[in-house]
Amino acid sequence: MAQTDSPLGEVREFYDFLGDVVPDQINATGSTAATATVVAGINGIMRVHVDDGDNESSMVAGQLIYEASTGFISVEVRARVDAISDSAFSMGFTDAVTETAGAAGMPAHFNTDCSDALTTTASTGAGFVYDLHSASDAIFAWAVDGDSDHACAPANLTCAPVAATYRTYKVELHDQGCGNKAQAEFYLCGDHKKTMTSAITRGTNLTWFVAAGNRGGSEVNLDVDYIDVRASRGSSTA
């Protein structure tokens, strides 16, 4: 479904994957044998697939048509990963439609030394990340602006994913006016988990993204039930 005006004058981009092909507004990139396809499943599913090569990745994204200076932007993703043991995934906003292949293919991921040292491939963005490479078995919130990680990132949300179980991940960016950076809010399954003030330069062009990674010798499937992106149409402040 393409961008449309809602009754509130928002720009809204909503995908429910009820057909049999990935909509052409969605860009897919990744390592060898990384794919994004619509598969049969209750409510419709887009499957972001990564093959069994260690440290491979697959990413889907929209277009660079959003920025926080319009007042408000958000992305909500309902997704599940088929297995936890070899997996990594991330979703949110980033400033690039495609990322490099391999371990760096996700806009945010953890180093291979099993520490909680975050690596952000994105120059500017905000989102969630889970990575088997981290020392903590948990979902984290992150933000980066101009290649500088936020002081609060990575923020351990003290909640781990469960295999084959859907969760909703929502990132909101709120404009704070001219001369100030946008504030990031993070919601997990409807519960507010984290605020990051002065998170992102308000005028940076962004796109939503969903990415999956492999941290072992098994295939990884990240099933996406829906993607809901909303943005206010006009600037809230001069």
PDB file of C-alpha atoms in Angstrom:
ATOM      1  CA  MET A   1       0.000   0.000   0.000  1.00  0.00           C
ATOM      2  CA  ALA A   2       1.419   3.375  -0.968  1.00  0.00           C
ATOM      3  CA  GLN A   3       1.539   6.579   1.051  1.00  0.00           C
ATOM      4  CA  THR A   4      -1.916   8.072   1.623  1.00  0.00           C
ATOM      5  CA  ASP A   5      -3.547  10.874   3.580  1.00  0.00           C
ATOM      6  CA  SER A   6      -5.303   9.680   6.710  1.00  0.00           C
ATOM      7  CA  PRO A   7      -8.334  11.589   8.040  1.00  0.00           C
ATOM      8  CA  LEU A   8      -5.902  13.409  10.365  1.00  0.00           C
ATOM      9  CA  GLY A   9      -3.724  14.664   7.523  1.00  0.00           C
ATOM     10  CA  GLU A  10      -0.925  12.200   8.227  1.00  0.00           C
ATOM     11  CA  VAL A  11       1.232  10.447   5.707  1.00  0.00           C
ATOM     12  CA  ARG A  12       0.695   6.733   6.296  1.00  0.00           C
ATOM     13  CA  GLU A  13       2.515   3.771   4.812  1.00  0.00           C
ATOM     14  CA  PHE A  14       0.911   0.459   5.796  1.00  0.00           C
ATOM     15  CA  TYR A  15       1.768  -3.056   4.639  1.00  0.00           C
ATOM     16  CA  ASP A  16      -0.238  -6.113   5.666  1.00  0.00           C
ATOM     17  CA  PHE A  17       1.123  -8.596   3.064  1.00  0.00           C
ATOM     18  CA  LEU A  18      -2.227  -9.971   1.983  1.00  0.00           C
ATOM     19  CA  GLY A  19      -1.138 -10.605  -1.615  1.00  0.00           C
ATOM     20  CA  ASP A  20       1.489 -12.949  -3.010  1.00  0.00           C
ATOM     21  CA  VAL A  21       4.412 -10.584  -3.751  1.00  0.00           C
ATOM     22  CA  VAL A  22       6.357  -7.998  -1.767  1.00  0.00           C
ATOM     23  CA  PRO A  23       5.084  -4.503  -2.726  1.00  0.00           C
ATOM     24  CA  ASP A  24       7.393  -2.707  -5.139  1.00  0.00           C
ATOM     25  CA  GLN A  25       7.768   0.247  -2.727  1.00  0.00           C
ATOM     26  CA  ILE A  26       9.859  -2.051  -0.520  1.00  0.00           C
ATOM     27  CA  ASN A  27      13.583  -2.368  -1.221  1.00  0.00           C
ATOM     28  CA  ALA A  28      15.337  -5.628  -0.329  1.00  0.00           C
ATOM     29  CA  THR A  29      19.084  -6.119  -0.022  1.00  0.00           C
ATOM     30  CA  GLY A  30      21.477  -8.506   1.698  1.00  0.00           C
ATOM     31  CA  SER A  31      24.020 -11.278   1.466  1.00  0.00           C
ATOM     32  CA  THR A  32      23.915 -14.254  -0.880  1.00  0.00           C
ATOM     33  CA  ALA A  33      20.590 -16.134  -0.651  1.00  0.00           C
ATOM     34  CA  ALA A  34      19.068 -13.368   1.490  1.00  0.00           C
ATOM     35  CA  THR A  35      15.467 -12.856   0.415  1.00  0.00           C
ATOM     36  CA  ALA A  36      12.209 -11.149   1.318  1.00  0.00           C
ATOM     37  CA  THR A  37       9.058 -12.915   0.140  1.00  0.00           C
ATOM     38  CA  VAL A  38       5.364 -13.046   0.969  1.00  0.00           C
ATOM     39  CA  VAL A  39       4.546 -16.493   2.325  1.00  0.00           C
ATOM     40  CA  ALA A  40       1.308 -18.227   3.297  1.00  0.00           C
ATOM     41  CA  GLY A  41       0.339 -17.591   6.897  1.00  0.00           C
ATOM     42  CA  ILE A  42      -2.393 -16.267   9.154  1.00  0.00           C
ATOM     43  CA  ASN A  43      -2.969 -12.513   8.528  1.00  0.00           C
ATOM     44  CA  GLY A  44      -0.370 -12.462   5.720  1.00  0.00           C
ATOM     45  CA  ILE A  45       3.385 -12.641   6.245  1.00  0.00           C
ATOM     46  CA  MET A  46       6.515 -11.158   4.678  1.00  0.00           C
ATOM     47  CA  ARG A  47       9.459 -13.422   5.456  1.00  0.00           C
ATOM     48  CA  VAL A  48      12.905 -11.816   5.697  1.00  0.00           C
ATOM     49  CA  HIS A  49      15.206 -14.800   5.150  1.00  0.00           C
ATOM     50  CA  VAL A  50      18.921 -15.276   5.812  1.00  0.00           C
ATOM     51  CA  ASP A  51      20.760 -18.397   4.667  1.00  0.00           C
ATOM     52  CA  ASP A  52      22.934 -20.653   6.837  1.00  0.00           C
ATOM     53  CA  GLY A  53      26.213 -18.815   6.307  1.00  0.00           C
ATOM     54  CA  ASP A  54      27.563 -17.279   9.520  1.00  0.00           C
ATOM     55  CA  ASN A  55      27.227 -13.477   9.827  1.00  0.00           C
ATOM     56  CA  GLU A  56      24.994 -13.016   6.790  1.00  0.00           C
ATOM     57  CA  SER A  57      22.183 -10.454   6.706  1.00  0.00           C
ATOM     58  CA  SER A  58      18.995  -9.400   4.924  1.00  0.00           C
ATOM     59  CA  MET A  59      17.235  -6.030   5.063  1.00  0.00           C
ATOM     60  CA  VAL A  60      14.047  -4.447   3.728  1.00  0.00           C
ATOM     61  CA  ALA A  61      13.345  -0.718   3.739  1.00  0.00           C
ATOM     62  CA  GLY A  62      11.160   1.958   2.213  1.00  0.00           C
ATOM     63  CA  GLN A  63      12.249   5.296   0.757  1.00  0.00           C
ATOM     64  CA  LEU A  64      14.075   8.273   2.290  1.00  0.00           C
ATOM     65  CA  ILE A  65      10.895  10.352   2.558  1.00  0.00           C
ATOM     66  CA  TYR A  66      10.574  10.988   6.308  1.00  0.00           C
ATOM     67  CA  GLU A  67      12.174  13.449   8.689  1.00  0.00           C
ATOM     68  CA  ALA A  68      11.380  14.426  12.252  1.00  0.00           C
ATOM     69  CA  SER A  69      11.121  18.129  11.380  1.00  0.00           C
ATOM     70  CA  THR A  70       7.581  17.507  10.098  1.00  0.00           C
ATOM     71  CA  GLY A  71       6.574  17.108  13.746  1.00  0.00           C
ATOM     72  CA  PHE A  72       6.229  13.388  14.326  1.00  0.00           C
ATOM     73  CA  ILE A  73       7.158  10.102  12.632  1.00  0.00           C
ATOM     74  CA  SER A  74       6.701   6.546  13.845  1.00  0.00           C
ATOM     75  CA  VAL A  75       7.151   2.987  12.674  1.00  0.00           C
ATOM     76  CA  GLU A  76       5.525  -0.066  14.235  1.00  0.00           C
ATOM     77  CA  VAL A  77       6.514  -3.590  13.207  1.00  0.00           C
ATOM     78  CA  ARG A  78       4.862  -6.807  14.373  1.00  0.00           C
ATOM     79  CA  ALA A  79       7.345  -9.612  13.866  1.00  0.00           C
ATOM     80  CA  ARG A  80       8.610 -12.969  15.093  1.00  0.00           C
ATOM     81  CA  VAL A  81      11.852 -14.880  14.578  1.00  0.00           C
ATOM     82  CA  ASP A  82      11.665 -18.623  14.016  1.00  0.00           C
ATOM     83  CA  ALA A  83      14.700 -19.505  16.164  1.00  0.00           C
ATOM     84  CA  ILE A  84      16.681 -17.555  18.736  1.00  0.00           C
ATOM     85  CA  SER A  85      19.883 -19.590  18.913  1.00  0.00           C
ATOM     86  CA  ASP A  86      21.535 -18.220  15.742  1.00  0.00           C
ATOM     87  CA  SER A  87      19.609 -15.012  15.159  1.00  0.00           C
ATOM     88  CA  ALA A  88      19.931 -11.256  15.109  1.00  0.00           C
ATOM     89  CA  PHE A  89      17.370  -8.672  14.043  1.00  0.00           C
ATOM     90  CA  SER A  90      16.758  -4.940  14.067  1.00  0.00           C
ATOM     91  CA  MET A  91      14.004  -2.545  13.047  1.00  0.00           C
ATOM     92  CA  GLY A  92      13.298   1.179  13.199  1.00  0.00           C
ATOM     93  CA  PHE A  93      14.529   4.183  11.173  1.00  0.00           C
ATOM     94  CA  THR A  94      17.785   4.583   9.258  1.00  0.00           C
ATOM     95  CA  ASP A  95      19.295   7.003   6.750  1.00  0.00           C
ATOM     96  CA  ALA A  96      20.118   4.454   4.018  1.00  0.00           C
ATOM     97  CA  VAL A  97      17.779   2.345   1.883  1.00  0.00           C
ATOM     98  CA  THR A  98      20.392  -0.400   1.559  1.00  0.00           C
ATOM     99  CA  GLU A  99      23.212  -1.597   3.776  1.00  0.00           C
ATOM    100  CA  THR A 100      26.345  -3.601   3.081  1.00  0.00           C
ATOM    101  CA  ALA A 101      26.231  -7.405   3.083  1.00  0.00           C
ATOM    102  CA  GLY A 102      27.592  -9.572   5.862  1.00  0.00           C
ATOM    103  CA  ALA A 103      27.657  -8.860   9.582  1.00  0.00           C
ATOM    104  CA  ALA A 104      27.490  -5.104   8.968  1.00  0.00           C
ATOM    105  CA  GLY A 105      24.293  -5.474   6.936  1.00  0.00           C
ATOM    106  CA  MET A 106      22.042  -4.482   9.813  1.00  0.00           C
ATOM    107  CA  PRO A 107      21.969  -0.755  10.702  1.00  0.00           C
ATOM    108  CA  ALA A 108      22.762  -1.772  14.298  1.00  0.00           C
ATOM    109  CA  HIS A 109      24.383  -4.931  15.626  1.00  0.00           C
ATOM    110  CA  PHE A 110      26.793  -6.136  18.277  1.00  0.00           C
ATOM    111  CA  ASN A 111      30.461  -7.035  17.982  1.00  0.00           C
ATOM    112  CA  THR A 112      31.587 -10.632  17.667  1.00  0.00           C
ATOM    113  CA  ASP A 113      33.336 -10.629  21.059  1.00  0.00           C
ATOM    114  CA  CYS A 114      30.128 -11.312  23.014  1.00  0.00           C
ATOM    115  CA  SER A 115      30.119  -7.907  24.653  1.00  0.00           C
ATOM    116  CA  ASP A 116      27.398  -5.287  24.772  1.00  0.00           C
ATOM    117  CA  ALA A 117      29.436  -2.933  22.574  1.00  0.00           C
ATOM    118  CA  LEU A 118      27.054  -1.679  19.887  1.00  0.00           C
ATOM    119  CA  THR A 119      28.102  -1.198  16.263  1.00  0.00           C
ATOM    120  CA  THR A 120      25.942   1.164  14.195  1.00  0.00           C
ATOM    121  CA  THR A 121      26.327   0.854  10.437  1.00  0.00           C
ATOM    122  CA  ALA A 122      23.688   3.556  10.039  1.00  0.00           C
ATOM    123  CA  SER A 123      25.017   7.112  10.212  1.00  0.00           C
ATOM    124  CA  THR A 124      21.729   8.346  11.652  1.00  0.00           C
ATOM    125  CA  GLY A 125      18.832   6.265  12.920  1.00  0.00           C
ATOM    126  CA  ALA A 126      16.992   4.765  15.861  1.00  0.00           C
ATOM    127  CA  GLY A 127      15.478   1.387  16.572  1.00  0.00           C
ATOM    128  CA  PHE A 128      15.543  -1.957  18.319  1.00  0.00           C
ATOM    129  CA  VAL A 129      18.195  -4.649  18.066  1.00  0.00           C
ATOM    130  CA  TYR A 130      18.576  -8.205  19.278  1.00  0.00           C
ATOM    131  CA  ASP A 131      21.836  -9.994  18.548  1.00  0.00           C
ATOM    132  CA  LEU A 132      23.175 -13.325  19.740  1.00  0.00           C
ATOM    133  CA  HIS A 133      26.635 -11.717  19.698  1.00  0.00           C
ATOM    134  CA  SER A 134      25.754  -9.489  22.640  1.00  0.00           C
ATOM    135  CA  ALA A 135      26.675 -10.561  26.150  1.00  0.00           C
ATOM    136  CA  SER A 136      23.077 -10.012  27.301  1.00  0.00           C
ATOM    137  CA  ASP A 137      20.164 -12.087  26.051  1.00  0.00           C
ATOM    138  CA  ALA A 138      17.954  -9.036  25.608  1.00  0.00           C
ATOM    139  CA  ILE A 139      16.371  -6.604  23.195  1.00  0.00           C
ATOM    140  CA  PHE A 140      18.097  -3.203  23.128  1.00  0.00           C
ATOM    141  CA  ALA A 141      17.050   0.293  22.027  1.00  0.00           C
ATOM    142  CA  TRP A 142      19.573   2.394  20.116  1.00  0.00           C
ATOM    143  CA  ALA A 143      20.015   5.756  18.405  1.00  0.00           C
ATOM    144  CA  VAL A 144      22.852   7.259  16.400  1.00  0.00           C
ATOM    145  CA  ASP A 145      23.238  10.737  14.921  1.00  0.00           C
ATOM    146  CA  GLY A 146      25.954  11.722  12.476  1.00  0.00           C
ATOM    147  CA  ASP A 147      27.936   8.556  13.292  1.00  0.00           C
ATOM    148  CA  SER A 148      27.834   9.335  17.029  1.00  0.00           C
ATOM    149  CA  ASP A 149      25.976   6.828  19.181  1.00  0.00           C
ATOM    150  CA  HIS A 150      23.546   8.247  21.720  1.00  0.00           C
ATOM    151  CA  ALA A 151      24.819   8.353  25.297  1.00  0.00           C
ATOM    152  CA  CYS A 152      22.010   5.977  26.330  1.00  0.00           C
ATOM    153  CA  ALA A 153      22.672   3.464  23.560  1.00  0.00           C
ATOM    154  CA  PRO A 154      22.546   0.577  23.689  1.00  0.00           C
ATOM    155  CA  ALA A 155      19.750   0.549  26.267  1.00  0.00           C
ATOM    156  CA  ASN A 156      18.989  -2.913  27.631  1.00  0.00           C
ATOM    157  CA  LEU A 157      15.200  -3.308  27.760  1.00  0.00           C
ATOM    158  CA  THR A 158      15.513  -6.426  29.967  1.00  0.00           C
ATOM    159  CA  CYS A 159      13.264  -8.441  27.696  1.00  0.00           C
ATOM    160  CA  ALA A 160      14.323 -11.284  25.389  1.00  0.00           C
ATOM    161  CA  PRO A 161      12.517 -12.478  22.269  1.00  0.00           C
ATOM    162  CA  VAL A 162      10.762 -15.839  22.302  1.00  0.00           C
ATOM    163  CA  ALA A 163      11.059 -18.104  19.258  1.00  0.00           C
ATOM    164  CA  ALA A 164       8.041 -18.133  16.936  1.00  0.00           C
ATOM    165  CA  THR A 165       6.248 -15.533  19.087  1.00  0.00           C
ATOM    166  CA  TYR A 166       5.050 -12.222  17.676  1.00  0.00           C
ATOM    167  CA  ARG A 167       5.973  -8.935  19.336  1.00  0.00           C
ATOM    168  CA  THR A 168       5.311  -5.358  18.274  1.00  0.00           C
ATOM    169  CA  TYR A 169       8.221  -2.917  18.075  1.00  0.00           C
ATOM    170  CA  LYS A 170       7.451   0.795  17.783  1.00  0.00           C
ATOM    171  CA  VAL A 171       9.807   3.767  17.433  1.00  0.00           C
ATOM    172  CA  GLU A 172       8.537   7.347  17.572  1.00  0.00           C
ATOM    173  CA  LEU A 173      10.538  10.481  16.726  1.00  0.00           C
ATOM    174  CA  HIS A 174       9.173  13.795  18.049  1.00  0.00           C
ATOM    175  CA  ASP A 175      10.372  17.165  16.789  1.00  0.00           C
ATOM    176  CA  GLN A 176      11.583  19.531  19.517  1.00  0.00           C
ATOM    177  CA  GLY A 177      11.801  22.645  17.368  1.00  0.00           C
ATOM    178  CA  CYS A 178      14.447  24.557  15.460  1.00  0.00           C
ATOM    179  CA  GLY A 179      17.940  24.136  16.862  1.00  0.00           C
ATOM    180  CA  ASN A 180      17.044  20.989  18.804  1.00  0.00           C
ATOM    181  CA  LYS A 181      17.339  17.316  17.980  1.00  0.00           C
ATOM    182  CA  ALA A 182      14.321  15.036  17.818  1.00  0.00           C
ATOM    183  CA  GLN A 183      13.392  12.907  20.809  1.00  0.00           C
ATOM    184  CA  ALA A 184      13.079   9.125  20.396  1.00  0.00           C
ATOM    185  CA  GLU A 185      10.511   6.974  22.195  1.00  0.00           C
ATOM    186  CA  PHE A 186      10.576   3.170  22.206  1.00  0.00           C
ATOM    187  CA  TYR A 187       7.567   0.881  22.789  1.00  0.00           C
ATOM    188  CA  LEU A 188       7.621  -2.896  23.049  1.00  0.00           C
ATOM    189  CA  CYS A 189       4.266  -4.695  22.808  1.00  0.00           C
ATOM    190  CA  GLY A 190       2.544  -1.389  23.576  1.00  0.00           C
ATOM    191  CA  ASP A 191       4.576  -0.686  26.712  1.00  0.00           C
ATOM    192  CA  HIS A 192       6.797   2.387  26.817  1.00  0.00           C
ATOM    193  CA  LYS A 193      10.351   1.185  27.444  1.00  0.00           C
ATOM    194  CA  LYS A 194      12.770   4.046  26.801  1.00  0.00           C
ATOM    195  CA  THR A 195      13.120   7.758  26.031  1.00  0.00           C
ATOM    196  CA  MET A 196      16.225   9.149  24.343  1.00  0.00           C
ATOM    197  CA  THR A 197      16.330  12.947  24.320  1.00  0.00           C
ATOM    198  CA  SER A 198      18.297  14.829  21.635  1.00  0.00           C
ATOM    199  CA  ALA A 199      18.465  11.632  19.610  1.00  0.00           C
ATOM    200  CA  ILE A 200      18.454  12.567  15.917  1.00  0.00           C
ATOM    201  CA  THR A 201      19.031  15.717  13.848  1.00  0.00           C
ATOM    202  CA  ARG A 202      15.527  16.831  12.909  1.00  0.00           C
ATOM    203  CA  GLY A 203      16.232  17.442   9.205  1.00  0.00           C
ATOM    204  CA  THR A 204      17.821  14.067   8.355  1.00  0.00           C
ATOM    205  CA  ASN A 205      15.985  12.114   5.655  1.00  0.00           C
ATOM    206  CA  LEU A 206      15.012   8.692   7.011  1.00  0.00           C
ATOM    207  CA  THR A 207      13.359   5.451   5.970  1.00  0.00           C
ATOM    208  CA  TRP A 208      11.855   2.643   8.007  1.00  0.00           C
ATOM    209  CA  PHE A 209      13.700  -0.697   7.916  1.00  0.00           C
ATOM    210  CA  VAL A 210      13.527  -4.311   9.098  1.00  0.00           C
ATOM    211  CA  ALA A 211      16.663  -6.482   9.090  1.00  0.00           C
ATOM    212  CA  ALA A 212      17.660 -10.002  10.076  1.00  0.00           C
ATOM    213  CA  GLY A 213      21.064 -11.592  10.619  1.00  0.00           C
ATOM    214  CA  ASN A 214      22.603 -15.023  11.080  1.00  0.00           C
ATOM    215  CA  ARG A 215      25.033 -15.729  13.914  1.00  0.00           C
ATOM    216  CA  GLY A 216      25.550 -19.463  13.356  1.00  0.00           C
ATOM    217  CA  GLY A 217      25.061 -22.337  10.964  1.00  0.00           C
ATOM    218  CA  SER A 218      21.272 -22.309  10.642  1.00  0.00           C
ATOM    219  CA  GLU A 219      18.886 -20.348   8.459  1.00  0.00           C
ATOM    220  CA  VAL A 220      17.017 -17.460  10.080  1.00  0.00           C
ATOM    221  CA  ASN A 221      13.481 -16.393   9.180  1.00  0.00           C
ATOM    222  CA  LEU A 222      12.070 -13.131  10.501  1.00  0.00           C
ATOM    223  CA  ASP A 223       8.323 -13.148   9.810  1.00  0.00           C
ATOM    224  CA  VAL A 224       6.714  -9.705   9.574  1.00  0.00           C
ATOM    225  CA  ASP A 225       2.945  -9.512  10.081  1.00  0.00           C
ATOM    226  CA  TYR A 226       2.644  -5.796   9.326  1.00  0.00           C
ATOM    227  CA  ILE A 227       4.590  -2.546   9.025  1.00  0.00           C
ATOM    228  CA  ASP A 228       2.808   0.693   9.971  1.00  0.00           C
ATOM    229  CA  VAL A 229       4.574   4.002   9.312  1.00  0.00           C
ATOM    230  CA  ARG A 230       2.993   7.353  10.184  1.00  0.00           C
ATOM    231  CA  ALA A 231       4.192  10.934   9.830  1.00  0.00           C
ATOM    232  CA  SER A 232       2.687  14.348  10.339  1.00  0.00           C
ATOM    233  CA  ARG A 233       2.518  16.202   7.037  1.00  0.00           C
ATOM    234  CA  GLY A 234       3.725  19.655   8.080  1.00  0.00           C
ATOM    235  CA  SER A 235       6.418  21.149  10.271  1.00  0.00           C
ATOM    236  CA  SER A 236       5.374  21.679  13.875  1.00  0.00           C
ATOM    237  CA  THR A 237       7.738  24.617  14.310  1.00  0.00           C
ATOM    238  CA  ALA A 238       9.674  26.978  12.090  1.00  0.00           C
TER     239      ALA A 238
END
